[in-house]
Short mmCIF file of C-alpha atoms and ligand atoms in Angstrom, two decimals:
data_model
loop_
_atom_site.label_atom_id
_atom_site.label_comp_id
_atom_site.label_asym_id
_atom_site.label_seq_id
_atom_site.Cartn_x
_atom_site.Cartn_y
_atom_site.Cartn_z
CA MET A 595 -9.11 -18.28 22.98
CA THR A 596 -9.32 -14.93 20.95
CA PRO A 597 -6.02 -13.69 19.99
CA THR A 598 -4.62 -10.13 20.89
CA LEU A 599 -2.42 -8.85 18.00
CA SER A 600 0.33 -6.40 18.61
CA HIS A 601 2.47 -3.37 17.16
CA PHE A 602 5.43 -4.12 14.96
CA ALA A 603 8.89 -2.52 15.67
CA ARG A 604 12.50 -3.22 15.57
CA GLY A 605 11.67 -5.88 12.94
CA ALA A 606 9.42 -7.90 15.14
CA ARG A 607 5.96 -7.98 16.82
CA LEU A 608 5.76 -5.55 19.82
CA PRO A 609 3.33 -6.33 22.58
CA ALA A 610 1.41 -3.32 23.69
CA HIS A 611 1.77 -1.06 26.81
CA SER A 612 -1.84 0.18 26.60
CA THR A 613 -4.53 -1.99 27.79
CA ARG A 614 -7.16 -0.50 25.50
CA THR A 615 -8.38 -2.89 22.77
CA SER A 616 -11.01 -3.07 20.03
CA PRO A 617 -12.46 -6.03 18.55
CA ILE A 618 -11.77 -7.34 15.06
CA TYR A 619 -14.62 -8.95 13.41
CA ASP A 620 -15.16 -11.75 11.11
CA PRO A 621 -17.90 -9.80 8.88
CA ALA A 622 -19.12 -13.29 7.47
CA THR A 623 -20.11 -14.54 10.86
CA GLY A 624 -20.34 -11.50 13.04
CA ARG A 625 -18.01 -13.22 15.58
CA VAL A 626 -15.03 -11.38 17.32
CA ALA A 627 -11.90 -12.89 15.49
CA ALA A 628 -9.21 -11.08 17.49
CA HIS A 629 -8.45 -7.98 19.72
CA LEU A 630 -6.40 -5.15 18.64
CA PRO A 631 -4.48 -3.11 21.04
CA LEU A 632 -5.03 0.61 20.73
CA ALA A 633 -1.66 2.58 21.10
CA ASP A 634 -1.23 4.87 24.03
CA ALA A 635 1.54 7.53 24.07
CA THR A 636 4.01 5.11 25.34
CA ASP A 637 3.47 2.65 22.50
CA ALA A 638 3.69 5.73 20.05
CA ARG A 639 6.95 6.73 21.60
CA ARG A 640 8.38 3.39 21.51
CA VAL A 641 7.68 2.77 17.85
CA ILE A 642 8.58 6.39 16.68
CA ASP A 643 11.95 6.18 18.54
CA ASP A 644 12.71 2.85 16.91
CA ALA A 645 12.09 4.19 13.58
CA ALA A 646 14.29 7.37 14.26
CA ALA A 647 16.92 5.10 15.28
CA ALA A 648 16.81 3.36 11.90
CA ALA A 649 16.41 6.45 9.54
CA GLY A 650 19.92 7.51 9.06
CA ALA A 651 21.43 4.26 8.01
CA TRP A 652 18.60 3.36 5.53
CA GLY A 653 18.78 6.95 3.99
CA GLU A 654 22.53 6.55 3.48
CA ARG A 655 22.24 3.26 1.70
CA SER A 656 22.41 3.60 -2.09
CA ALA A 657 19.21 3.78 -3.97
CA SER A 658 20.01 0.54 -5.82
CA ASP A 659 20.62 -1.27 -2.48
CA ARG A 660 17.27 -0.19 -1.25
CA ALA A 661 15.76 -1.38 -4.63
CA GLN A 662 17.27 -4.81 -3.95
CA VAL A 663 15.14 -5.14 -0.73
CA LEU A 664 11.99 -3.90 -2.67
CA PHE A 665 12.63 -6.52 -5.36
CA LYS A 666 12.80 -9.27 -2.66
CA PHE A 667 9.63 -7.87 -0.84
CA ARG A 668 7.50 -8.19 -4.00
CA GLU A 669 8.79 -11.69 -4.48
CA LEU A 670 7.83 -12.61 -1.09
CA CYS A 671 4.34 -11.07 -1.32
CA LEU A 672 3.82 -12.74 -4.56
CA ALA A 673 4.72 -16.16 -2.86
CA ASN A 674 2.30 -15.44 -0.09
CA ARG A 675 -0.43 -13.91 -2.13
CA ASP A 676 -3.25 -16.38 -1.22
CA ALA A 677 -2.38 -16.37 2.27
CA ILE A 678 -2.53 -12.52 2.20
CA ALA A 679 -5.78 -12.32 0.40
CA ARG A 680 -7.22 -14.36 2.87
CA LEU A 681 -6.10 -12.22 5.56
CA ILE A 682 -7.87 -9.15 3.66
CA SER A 683 -11.02 -11.10 2.90
CA ASN A 684 -11.42 -12.42 6.49
CA GLU A 685 -11.40 -9.20 8.13
CA HIS A 686 -12.73 -6.79 5.45
CA GLY A 687 -15.32 -9.12 3.74
CA LYS A 688 -14.34 -8.57 -0.04
CA VAL A 689 -14.13 -11.83 -2.07
CA LEU A 690 -11.04 -13.48 -2.34
CA ALA A 691 -10.43 -12.54 -6.14
CA ASP A 692 -10.98 -8.88 -5.28
CA ALA A 693 -8.54 -9.06 -2.54
CA ARG A 694 -5.88 -10.49 -4.68
CA GLY A 695 -6.67 -7.81 -7.14
CA GLU A 696 -5.91 -5.12 -4.49
CA LEU A 697 -2.69 -6.76 -3.56
CA GLN A 698 -1.68 -6.90 -7.29
CA ARG A 699 -2.44 -3.07 -7.52
CA GLY A 700 -0.48 -2.38 -4.36
CA LEU A 701 2.42 -4.39 -5.68
CA GLU A 702 2.42 -2.59 -9.04
CA VAL A 703 3.61 0.68 -6.96
CA ILE A 704 6.48 -1.55 -5.33
CA GLU A 705 7.36 -2.34 -8.80
CA PHE A 706 7.54 1.05 -9.97
CA ALA A 707 9.63 2.08 -6.63
CA CYS A 708 12.11 -0.49 -7.75
CA GLY A 709 13.04 1.91 -10.34
CA ILE A 710 14.18 4.30 -7.61
CA PRO A 711 17.85 4.84 -8.87
CA HIS A 712 16.47 6.34 -12.01
CA LEU A 713 13.32 8.22 -10.36
CA MET A 714 15.50 9.84 -7.74
CA LYS A 715 17.75 11.26 -10.31
CA GLY A 716 18.44 15.11 -9.76
CA GLU A 717 19.30 17.85 -12.47
CA PHE A 718 22.54 18.89 -13.41
CA SER A 719 23.70 22.08 -15.40
CA ASP A 720 27.09 22.31 -16.69
CA GLY A 721 28.53 25.95 -16.76
CA VAL A 722 25.60 27.82 -15.63
CA SER A 723 28.37 30.78 -15.42
CA ARG A 724 31.87 30.90 -15.97
CA GLY A 725 33.44 27.89 -14.08
CA ILE A 726 30.32 27.32 -12.28
CA ASP A 727 27.94 24.22 -12.21
CA MET A 728 24.69 23.69 -10.57
CA HIS A 729 23.00 20.44 -9.61
CA SER A 730 20.07 19.48 -7.57
CA LEU A 731 19.40 16.25 -5.60
CA ARG A 732 16.65 14.46 -3.71
CA GLN A 733 16.98 13.36 0.06
CA PRO A 734 14.64 11.43 2.32
CA LEU A 735 12.74 13.27 5.00
CA GLY A 736 13.46 10.94 7.98
CA VAL A 737 10.46 9.28 9.84
CA VAL A 738 7.06 9.44 7.97
CA ALA A 739 3.75 8.29 8.98
CA ALA A 740 1.16 6.36 6.83
CA ILE A 741 -2.47 6.40 8.23
CA THR A 742 -4.77 4.05 6.20
CA PRO A 743 -8.41 3.34 5.67
CA PHE A 744 -10.17 -0.14 6.10
CA ASN A 745 -11.28 -0.65 2.53
CA PHE A 746 -7.83 -1.33 1.03
CA PRO A 747 -5.78 -2.82 3.86
CA ALA A 748 -3.00 -3.98 1.25
CA MET A 749 -3.10 -1.44 -1.59
CA VAL A 750 -3.53 1.78 0.29
CA PRO A 751 -0.43 0.90 2.43
CA LEU A 752 1.69 -0.24 -0.55
CA TRP A 753 0.85 3.16 -2.26
CA MET A 754 2.78 4.67 0.47
CA LEU A 755 5.21 2.34 1.62
CA GLY A 756 6.79 1.87 -1.98
CA PRO A 757 7.86 5.54 -2.50
CA ALA A 758 8.71 6.22 1.11
CA LEU A 759 10.94 3.27 1.55
CA ALA A 760 12.71 3.45 -1.92
CA THR A 761 13.45 7.18 -1.30
CA GLY A 762 15.26 6.22 1.97
CA ASN A 763 12.64 7.24 4.64
CA VAL A 764 11.36 4.97 7.57
CA VAL A 765 7.65 4.38 7.79
CA VAL A 766 5.51 4.32 10.80
CA LEU A 767 2.06 2.73 9.53
CA LYS A 768 -1.04 3.30 11.42
CA PRO A 769 -3.55 1.05 9.85
CA SER A 770 -7.22 0.76 10.19
CA GLU A 771 -8.23 -0.95 13.35
CA ARG A 772 -10.83 -2.96 11.35
CA ASP A 773 -8.39 -5.02 9.35
CA PRO A 774 -4.83 -4.85 10.67
CA SER A 775 -3.68 -8.45 9.95
CA CYS A 776 -2.65 -7.86 6.32
CA PRO A 777 -0.56 -4.75 7.22
CA LEU A 778 1.17 -6.65 10.08
CA ARG A 779 1.88 -9.46 7.64
CA LEU A 780 3.27 -6.96 5.25
CA ALA A 781 5.63 -5.69 7.74
CA GLU A 782 6.93 -9.39 8.58
CA LEU A 783 7.67 -9.99 5.09
CA TRP A 784 9.33 -6.52 4.58
CA SER A 785 11.77 -7.97 7.46
CA GLU A 786 12.21 -11.33 5.89
CA ALA A 787 13.20 -9.54 2.68
CA GLY A 788 15.98 -7.97 4.41
CA GLY A 789 14.34 -4.54 5.40
CA PRO A 790 16.42 -3.33 8.31
CA PRO A 791 14.66 -3.39 11.65
CA GLY A 792 12.90 0.03 12.26
CA THR A 793 12.48 0.79 8.69
CA PHE A 794 8.89 -0.55 8.36
CA ASN A 795 6.80 -0.03 11.70
CA VAL A 796 3.17 -0.76 12.45
CA LEU A 797 1.50 1.35 15.32
CA ASN A 798 -1.95 -0.01 15.82
CA GLY A 799 -4.77 2.28 17.26
CA ASP A 800 -7.33 4.89 16.91
CA LYS A 801 -7.43 8.82 17.24
CA GLU A 802 -4.89 8.54 19.98
CA ALA A 803 -2.26 6.90 17.91
CA VAL A 804 -3.16 9.41 14.99
CA ASP A 805 -2.70 12.28 17.21
CA ALA A 806 0.49 11.06 18.63
CA LEU A 807 1.83 10.92 15.00
CA LEU A 808 0.60 14.22 14.08
CA THR A 809 2.12 16.17 17.00
CA ASP A 810 5.48 14.15 17.38
CA PRO A 811 8.43 16.45 16.30
CA LEU A 812 10.38 13.40 14.86
CA VAL A 813 7.61 12.77 12.22
CA GLN A 814 8.46 14.68 9.25
CA ALA A 815 5.49 13.72 7.06
CA VAL A 816 2.07 12.40 7.18
CA SER A 817 0.22 10.45 4.27
CA PHE A 818 -3.39 9.84 5.03
CA VAL A 819 -6.15 8.07 3.28
CA GLY A 820 -9.77 8.04 4.61
CA SER A 821 -12.87 9.77 4.96
CA THR A 822 -13.21 13.55 4.30
CA PRO A 823 -13.95 14.85 7.96
CA VAL A 824 -10.75 12.94 9.18
CA ALA A 825 -8.81 13.85 6.14
CA ARG A 826 -9.40 17.56 6.73
CA TYR A 827 -8.29 17.22 10.60
CA VAL A 828 -5.24 15.40 9.65
CA HIS A 829 -4.32 17.92 7.05
CA GLU A 830 -4.87 20.95 9.42
CA ALA A 831 -3.19 19.37 12.45
CA ALA A 832 -0.13 17.99 10.67
CA GLY A 833 0.12 21.28 8.92
CA LYS A 834 0.04 23.28 12.36
CA HIS A 835 2.89 21.00 13.64
CA GLY A 836 4.83 21.93 10.68
CA LYS A 837 4.83 18.67 8.70
CA ARG A 838 4.43 17.84 4.92
CA VAL A 839 0.82 16.36 4.50
CA GLN A 840 -1.02 14.73 1.84
CA ALA A 841 -4.66 13.80 3.07
CA MET A 842 -7.09 11.89 0.60
CA GLY A 843 -10.78 11.96 1.60
CA GLY A 844 -14.16 10.52 0.67
CA ALA A 845 -15.84 10.36 -2.78
CA LYS A 846 -19.31 10.34 -4.50
CA ASN A 847 -18.28 9.18 -8.08
CA HIS A 848 -20.70 10.00 -11.10
CA CYS A 849 -20.82 8.05 -14.24
CA VAL A 850 -22.56 9.97 -16.99
CA VAL A 851 -24.27 7.79 -19.76
CA LEU A 852 -25.10 9.54 -22.87
CA PRO A 853 -27.95 8.24 -25.14
CA ASP A 854 -25.38 6.82 -27.82
CA ALA A 855 -23.75 4.51 -25.23
CA ASP A 856 -23.83 0.71 -25.64
CA LEU A 857 -26.02 -0.07 -22.66
CA ALA A 858 -24.98 -3.67 -22.34
CA GLN A 859 -21.42 -2.35 -21.82
CA VAL A 860 -22.62 0.26 -19.32
CA ALA A 861 -24.55 -2.20 -17.22
CA ASP A 862 -21.65 -4.45 -17.18
CA ALA A 863 -19.35 -1.61 -15.96
CA LEU A 864 -21.77 -0.25 -13.34
CA MET A 865 -22.49 -3.69 -11.70
CA GLY A 866 -18.85 -3.86 -10.93
CA ALA A 867 -18.29 -0.36 -10.18
CA ALA A 868 -21.14 0.03 -7.85
CA TYR A 869 -21.57 -3.45 -6.20
CA GLY A 870 -17.78 -4.87 -6.25
CA SER A 871 -16.43 -4.96 -2.79
CA ALA A 872 -20.04 -4.33 -1.54
CA GLY A 873 -19.55 -0.33 -2.79
CA GLU A 874 -16.77 0.02 -0.16
CA ARG A 875 -14.38 1.57 -2.55
CA CYS A 876 -13.34 5.23 -2.89
CA MET A 877 -13.56 4.70 -6.52
CA ALA A 878 -16.96 2.98 -6.43
CA ILE A 879 -19.53 4.51 -8.89
CA SER A 880 -22.37 5.54 -6.57
CA ILE A 881 -24.41 7.97 -9.12
CA ALA A 882 -25.29 7.31 -12.67
CA VAL A 883 -26.32 10.43 -14.32
CA VAL A 884 -28.36 9.27 -17.42
CA VAL A 885 -29.23 11.57 -20.26
CA GLY A 886 -32.88 11.14 -21.50
CA ASP A 887 -35.88 9.12 -20.18
CA ALA A 888 -35.59 6.47 -22.71
CA THR A 889 -31.86 5.72 -21.82
CA ALA A 890 -32.72 5.67 -18.16
CA ASP A 891 -35.66 3.27 -18.64
CA ALA A 892 -33.74 0.89 -20.46
CA LEU A 893 -30.48 1.00 -18.41
CA VAL A 894 -32.73 0.73 -14.91
CA ALA A 895 -34.61 -2.35 -16.46
CA ARG A 896 -31.18 -4.07 -17.32
CA LEU A 897 -29.50 -3.12 -14.08
CA ALA A 898 -32.67 -4.08 -11.78
CA GLU A 899 -32.62 -7.67 -13.04
CA ARG A 900 -28.79 -8.11 -12.40
CA VAL A 901 -28.99 -6.46 -8.88
CA ARG A 902 -31.57 -8.74 -7.97
CA ALA A 903 -29.40 -11.71 -9.14
CA LEU A 904 -26.10 -10.70 -7.24
CA GLU A 905 -24.69 -13.72 -5.55
CA ILE A 906 -23.85 -12.80 -1.87
CA GLY A 907 -21.91 -14.70 0.69
CA ALA A 908 -19.00 -15.39 2.79
CA PRO A 909 -16.02 -14.04 0.82
CA THR A 910 -14.20 -17.36 0.82
CA GLU A 911 -17.10 -19.40 -0.20
CA GLY A 912 -16.39 -19.35 -3.97
CA ASN A 913 -17.09 -17.52 -6.90
CA LEU A 914 -19.40 -14.75 -5.40
CA ASP A 915 -20.09 -11.23 -6.40
CA MET A 916 -20.26 -9.61 -3.01
CA GLY A 917 -19.32 -10.44 0.57
CA PRO A 918 -20.42 -8.63 3.67
CA LEU A 919 -20.01 -5.12 4.95
CA VAL A 920 -17.22 -4.50 7.31
CA THR A 921 -19.09 -4.07 10.40
CA SER A 922 -22.57 -4.27 11.78
CA ALA A 923 -22.58 -0.66 12.56
CA HIS A 924 -21.67 0.22 8.90
CA ARG A 925 -24.34 -2.23 7.35
CA ASP A 926 -26.77 -0.62 9.47
CA ARG A 927 -25.74 2.99 8.65
CA VAL A 928 -26.02 1.95 4.81
CA ALA A 929 -29.40 0.31 5.39
CA GLU A 930 -30.54 3.60 6.96
CA TYR A 931 -29.62 5.49 3.90
CA VAL A 932 -31.79 3.15 1.97
CA SER A 933 -34.62 4.10 4.22
CA ALA A 934 -33.72 7.84 3.91
CA GLY A 935 -33.92 7.53 0.17
CA VAL A 936 -37.57 6.04 0.34
CA ALA A 937 -38.60 8.65 2.87
CA GLU A 938 -37.12 11.43 0.59
CA GLY A 939 -39.11 10.35 -2.55
CA ALA A 940 -36.74 8.32 -4.54
CA THR A 941 -38.00 5.29 -6.49
CA LEU A 942 -36.46 2.15 -4.81
CA VAL A 943 -36.25 -0.37 -7.65
CA VAL A 944 -34.33 -3.08 -5.82
CA ASP A 945 -34.11 -3.11 -1.90
CA GLY A 946 -31.11 -4.83 -0.58
CA ARG A 947 -32.62 -4.78 3.04
CA ALA A 948 -34.84 -7.33 1.88
CA HIS A 949 -32.08 -9.94 0.91
CA PRO A 950 -32.42 -13.25 2.78
CA ARG A 951 -28.69 -13.04 4.16
CA VAL A 952 -29.56 -9.66 5.94
CA ALA A 953 -31.16 -11.94 8.92
CA GLY A 954 -27.57 -13.08 9.54
CA PRO A 955 -25.40 -14.18 10.68
CA GLY A 956 -22.63 -11.75 9.58
CA PHE A 957 -23.03 -8.21 8.38
CA PHE A 958 -24.70 -8.80 4.88
CA LEU A 959 -26.87 -6.37 2.83
CA GLY A 960 -28.17 -6.91 -0.60
CA GLY A 961 -27.52 -4.46 -3.52
CA SER A 962 -30.01 -1.57 -3.75
CA LEU A 963 -30.89 0.30 -6.80
CA PHE A 964 -32.72 3.82 -6.78
CA ASP A 965 -34.18 5.60 -9.75
CA ARG A 966 -35.31 9.37 -10.11
CA VAL A 967 -32.87 10.56 -7.54
CA THR A 968 -32.67 14.26 -7.25
CA SER A 969 -29.74 16.24 -6.13
CA GLY A 970 -31.15 17.39 -2.60
CA MET A 971 -31.38 14.11 -1.36
CA SER A 972 -29.09 12.56 1.19
CA ILE A 973 -28.56 9.62 -1.03
CA TYR A 974 -27.29 11.79 -3.62
CA GLN A 975 -25.14 14.21 -1.42
CA ASP A 976 -23.48 11.93 1.20
CA GLU A 977 -20.99 9.27 0.68
CA ILE A 978 -22.89 5.97 1.55
CA PHE A 979 -19.91 3.64 0.86
CA GLY A 980 -22.27 0.47 0.42
CA PRO A 981 -23.81 -1.28 -2.31
CA VAL A 982 -26.26 1.53 -3.41
CA LEU A 983 -26.66 2.99 -6.91
CA CYS A 984 -28.54 5.87 -7.53
CA VAL A 985 -29.86 6.92 -11.00
CA VAL A 986 -30.37 10.36 -11.73
CA ARG A 987 -32.03 11.56 -14.65
CA VAL A 988 -31.18 14.67 -16.80
CA SER A 989 -32.07 16.03 -20.27
CA SER A 990 -28.66 16.93 -21.68
CA ALA A 991 -24.95 16.36 -21.53
CA ASP A 992 -24.26 19.93 -20.23
CA GLU A 993 -26.91 19.24 -17.42
CA ALA A 994 -24.93 15.99 -16.59
CA LEU A 995 -21.66 17.79 -16.50
CA ALA A 996 -22.95 20.68 -14.26
CA LEU A 997 -24.15 18.14 -11.81
CA CYS A 998 -20.80 16.39 -11.53
CA ASP A 999 -19.22 19.80 -11.00
CA SER A 1000 -21.52 21.00 -8.37
CA HIS A 1001 -20.89 17.96 -6.13
CA ARG A 1002 -18.55 18.64 -3.28
CA TYR A 1003 -16.44 15.61 -3.80
CA GLY A 1004 -14.32 15.07 -7.18
CA ASN A 1005 -12.42 11.95 -6.91
CA GLY A 1006 -13.31 9.89 -9.82
CA VAL A 1007 -15.85 10.37 -12.83
CA ALA A 1008 -16.91 8.33 -15.89
CA ILE A 1009 -18.44 8.99 -19.12
CA PHE A 1010 -19.99 6.30 -21.44
CA THR A 1011 -20.54 7.40 -25.04
CA ARG A 1012 -19.66 6.32 -28.63
CA SER A 1013 -18.85 10.05 -29.41
CA GLY A 1014 -15.06 10.99 -29.28
CA GLY A 1015 -15.91 14.70 -29.37
CA ALA A 1016 -18.43 14.38 -26.49
CA ALA A 1017 -15.99 12.31 -24.34
CA ARG A 1018 -13.00 14.70 -25.07
CA ASP A 1019 -15.17 17.74 -24.10
CA PHE A 1020 -16.50 16.16 -20.96
CA ALA A 1021 -12.82 15.03 -19.81
CA HIS A 1022 -11.49 18.31 -20.63
CA ARG A 1023 -14.07 20.42 -18.68
CA VAL A 1024 -14.99 18.21 -15.74
CA GLN A 1025 -13.62 19.25 -12.22
CA CYS A 1026 -12.55 16.11 -11.02
CA GLY A 1027 -9.21 14.27 -10.51
CA MET A 1028 -9.60 11.01 -12.33
CA VAL A 1029 -11.67 10.66 -15.34
CA GLY A 1030 -12.69 7.36 -17.23
CA VAL A 1031 -13.85 7.29 -20.84
CA ASN A 1032 -15.95 4.11 -21.15
CA VAL A 1033 -13.97 2.99 -18.01
CA ALA A 1034 -16.06 3.05 -14.87
CA ILE A 1035 -13.28 2.82 -12.47
CA PRO A 1036 -10.31 5.00 -13.80
CA VAL A 1037 -7.71 4.05 -11.11
CA PRO A 1038 -4.42 5.41 -12.52
CA LEU A 1039 -1.58 2.83 -12.69
CA ALA A 1040 1.49 3.11 -10.49
CA PHE A 1041 3.36 5.26 -12.99
CA TYR A 1042 0.76 7.83 -13.13
CA SER A 1043 -0.58 9.19 -9.68
CA PHE A 1044 -3.78 8.92 -7.67
CA GLY A 1045 -5.74 11.82 -6.36
CA GLY A 1046 -8.96 13.56 -6.28
CA TRP A 1047 -10.04 17.32 -6.39
CA LYS A 1048 -12.26 19.44 -4.16
CA GLU A 1049 -13.17 17.82 -0.76
CA SER A 1050 -11.68 14.41 -2.02
CA ALA A 1051 -8.07 15.54 -1.45
CA PHE A 1052 -6.40 18.04 0.68
CA ALA A 1053 -3.03 17.80 -0.65
CA ASP A 1054 -0.26 19.38 -2.97
CA HIS A 1055 0.98 15.93 -4.12
CA ASN A 1056 -1.14 12.86 -5.14
CA GLN A 1057 -0.35 9.28 -4.06
CA HIS A 1058 2.30 7.37 -6.06
CA GLY A 1059 3.87 7.91 -9.50
CA MET A 1060 6.42 10.90 -9.52
CA ASP A 1061 4.32 12.59 -7.02
CA GLY A 1062 5.06 9.88 -4.61
CA VAL A 1063 8.86 10.52 -5.23
CA ARG A 1064 8.36 14.25 -4.81
CA PHE A 1065 6.31 13.96 -1.44
CA TYR A 1066 8.73 11.78 0.28
CA THR A 1067 11.96 13.76 -0.56
CA ARG A 1068 13.30 17.21 -0.22
CA VAL A 1069 15.29 18.84 -3.08
CA LYS A 1070 18.79 20.39 -2.34
CA THR A 1071 20.47 22.56 -5.07
CA VAL A 1072 24.13 22.89 -5.12
CA THR A 1073 26.04 25.63 -6.82
CA SER A 1074 29.85 24.70 -7.19
CA ARG A 1075 32.94 26.51 -8.37
CA TRP A 1076 36.52 25.36 -8.24
CA PRO A 1077 38.42 28.44 -8.98
CA GLU A 1078 42.39 28.97 -8.88
CA GLY A 1079 43.40 32.06 -7.07
CA THR A 1080 41.06 34.82 -5.58
CA SER A 1081 39.09 37.28 -7.35
CA GLY A 1082 38.35 39.59 -4.22
CA ALA A 1083 35.25 40.14 -2.21
CA SER A 1084 32.12 41.26 -3.78
CA PHE A 1085 29.26 43.01 -2.03
CA VAL A 1086 26.50 42.95 -4.49
CA MET A 1087 23.93 40.27 -5.23
CA PRO A 1088 25.70 37.75 -7.35
CA VAL A 1089 24.74 37.79 -11.01
CA LEU A 1090 25.53 34.61 -12.93
CA ARG A 1091 26.88 35.11 -16.50
P1 NAD B 1300 -11.92 6.81 8.40
O1 NAD B 1300 -11.51 8.22 7.95
O2 NAD B 1300 -12.65 6.39 9.44
O3 NAD B 1300 -10.41 6.19 8.99
C1 NAD B 1300 -9.23 6.17 8.30
C2 NAD B 1300 -8.06 6.55 9.24
O4 NAD B 1300 -8.14 7.43 10.23
C3 NAD B 1300 -8.09 5.09 10.04
O5 NAD B 1300 -6.63 4.60 10.31
C4 NAD B 1300 -8.58 5.61 11.44
O6 NAD B 1300 -8.10 4.81 12.62
C5 NAD B 1300 -8.14 6.93 11.62
N1 NAD B 1300 -9.34 7.72 12.11
C6 NAD B 1300 -10.63 7.53 12.23
N2 NAD B 1300 -11.18 8.43 12.81
C7 NAD B 1300 -10.32 9.34 13.37
C8 NAD B 1300 -10.28 10.42 13.96
N3 NAD B 1300 -11.48 11.01 14.45
N4 NAD B 1300 -9.23 10.99 14.22
C9 NAD B 1300 -7.87 10.56 13.71
N5 NAD B 1300 -7.91 9.52 13.02
C10 NAD B 1300 -9.06 9.00 12.81
O7 NAD B 1300 -12.02 5.94 7.01
P2 NAD B 1300 -12.36 4.37 6.76
O8 NAD B 1300 -13.76 4.42 7.21
O9 NAD B 1300 -11.53 3.54 7.38
O10 NAD B 1300 -12.26 4.23 5.22
C11 NAD B 1300 -13.36 4.73 4.28
C12 NAD B 1300 -13.23 6.14 3.88
O11 NAD B 1300 -11.93 6.18 3.09
C13 NAD B 1300 -14.05 6.47 2.62
O12 NAD B 1300 -14.68 7.75 2.93
C14 NAD B 1300 -13.60 6.39 1.49
O13 NAD B 1300 -13.89 7.20 0.35
C15 NAD B 1300 -12.14 6.93 1.80
N6 NAD B 1300 -10.91 6.34 1.00
C16 NAD B 1300 -10.45 7.31 0.14
C17 NAD B 1300 -9.47 7.02 -0.61
C18 NAD B 1300 -8.86 8.07 -1.72
O14 NAD B 1300 -7.87 7.80 -2.14
N7 NAD B 1300 -9.48 9.18 -1.86
C19 NAD B 1300 -9.13 5.65 -0.85
C20 NAD B 1300 -9.75 4.70 -0.02
C21 NAD B 1300 -10.69 5.12 0.83
#
């Protein structure tokens, strides 16, 4: 019988009140593997209330005490690494090694958050005036919501959970309805690690669950990662309800290739960055901007051979390059973009629609490679989020930079060159949140912060790093004096001397 999953609250799985469900697929076979309850207002009320009940005590614990739970949680995640990776691969479709990699990157944020006693320290000024000291401190917000996308069911929740829990907040996680089993397992491991009931909760669902979180007065802050239209909506709706909000959106990451670049290195980097995880990464490279026809001819020839040779199969089958896409609807949408690119006049060098695995079972699509793409085409403008790489030919480095800057997304960008001067100039001038120099996927480590510019993020604070600590805390500034006797009332604005 196909199992039905649940929510997670009070430290245990919580059966749903709502009877609405959505199917969770095994993308390698196309079969329905489980049903997911989609929360209604009653489910949301229960989970948010459970979280609120736990907030005070957790926030009052010392930062060192909370860090001990994070240490133990990290240990348990590592001990269960293979099983967690399997949960990810079975529902997302990414290959096992990639699933292990995303867990590792997520756990790096937990490791960073284990330093919370140091990270949360405030400031102190001794004697700002005669006999007066001033200090600031950071305090948790209370109940915070984390709303996450399908493509990183471990890493993105951990980006939010690490700083939120370490700083003393309690979390209601609303994971993607496509692959919720990993987030549910993370919640169980948090409980096993000694995380008090109600501190890490999971509310499964769709827009109804999200809207409940965006409007509930007990929810103090919302962290969202997903597509740009939903990010914009979440930013506006949560803001309208007086919440602190950070909403990361979609991407169309460019990789600029200058004529002096080492093309063997570029081809290696582009293969992983464009086709790894079947292109379903917000930091995937989907546009290669190549300077000069000779460079473009040589690079396209190298790539074509390797795209044709991509090893594609069930994600748990062995040492493969790419698994299936997440759903048949998404696979079909990506295939439609390939057709649109042909209709718009781009040169289709490798056609992923012709791959033998496309016939099924499962939601497979081969890698596609386009050459001579221009900026007016939909395959250039839109986020396809699949294994499709578009080569755009330009005649100068300045033209390449202008192209990157004119795109509405500004998540990640890369440049490949042997010239330090050209790379420095590009990194300094480009209008984009994360820049790689001879690095195709420049995902910042946990002790830096992650975030795009332009329509890739609607937020004052990035994810993780010190920005995570700032987002999940309020600053309080205390001015104190301990006078002996009285000095009389003063009716003028106090001036410190
Ligand atoms: P999505 O926007 O469809 O869903 C994200 C979350 O929002 C899910 O939890 C989903 O249930 C919820 N949601 C979906 N539609 C909604 C609606 N109408 N109202 C309220 N909530 C809604 O995104 P996805 O398809 O799961 O993930 C892929 C997208 O996420 C891509 O655009 C990718 O670039 C982006 N992404 C961005 C980053 C980043 O850091 N910038 C990281 C990972 C993924």
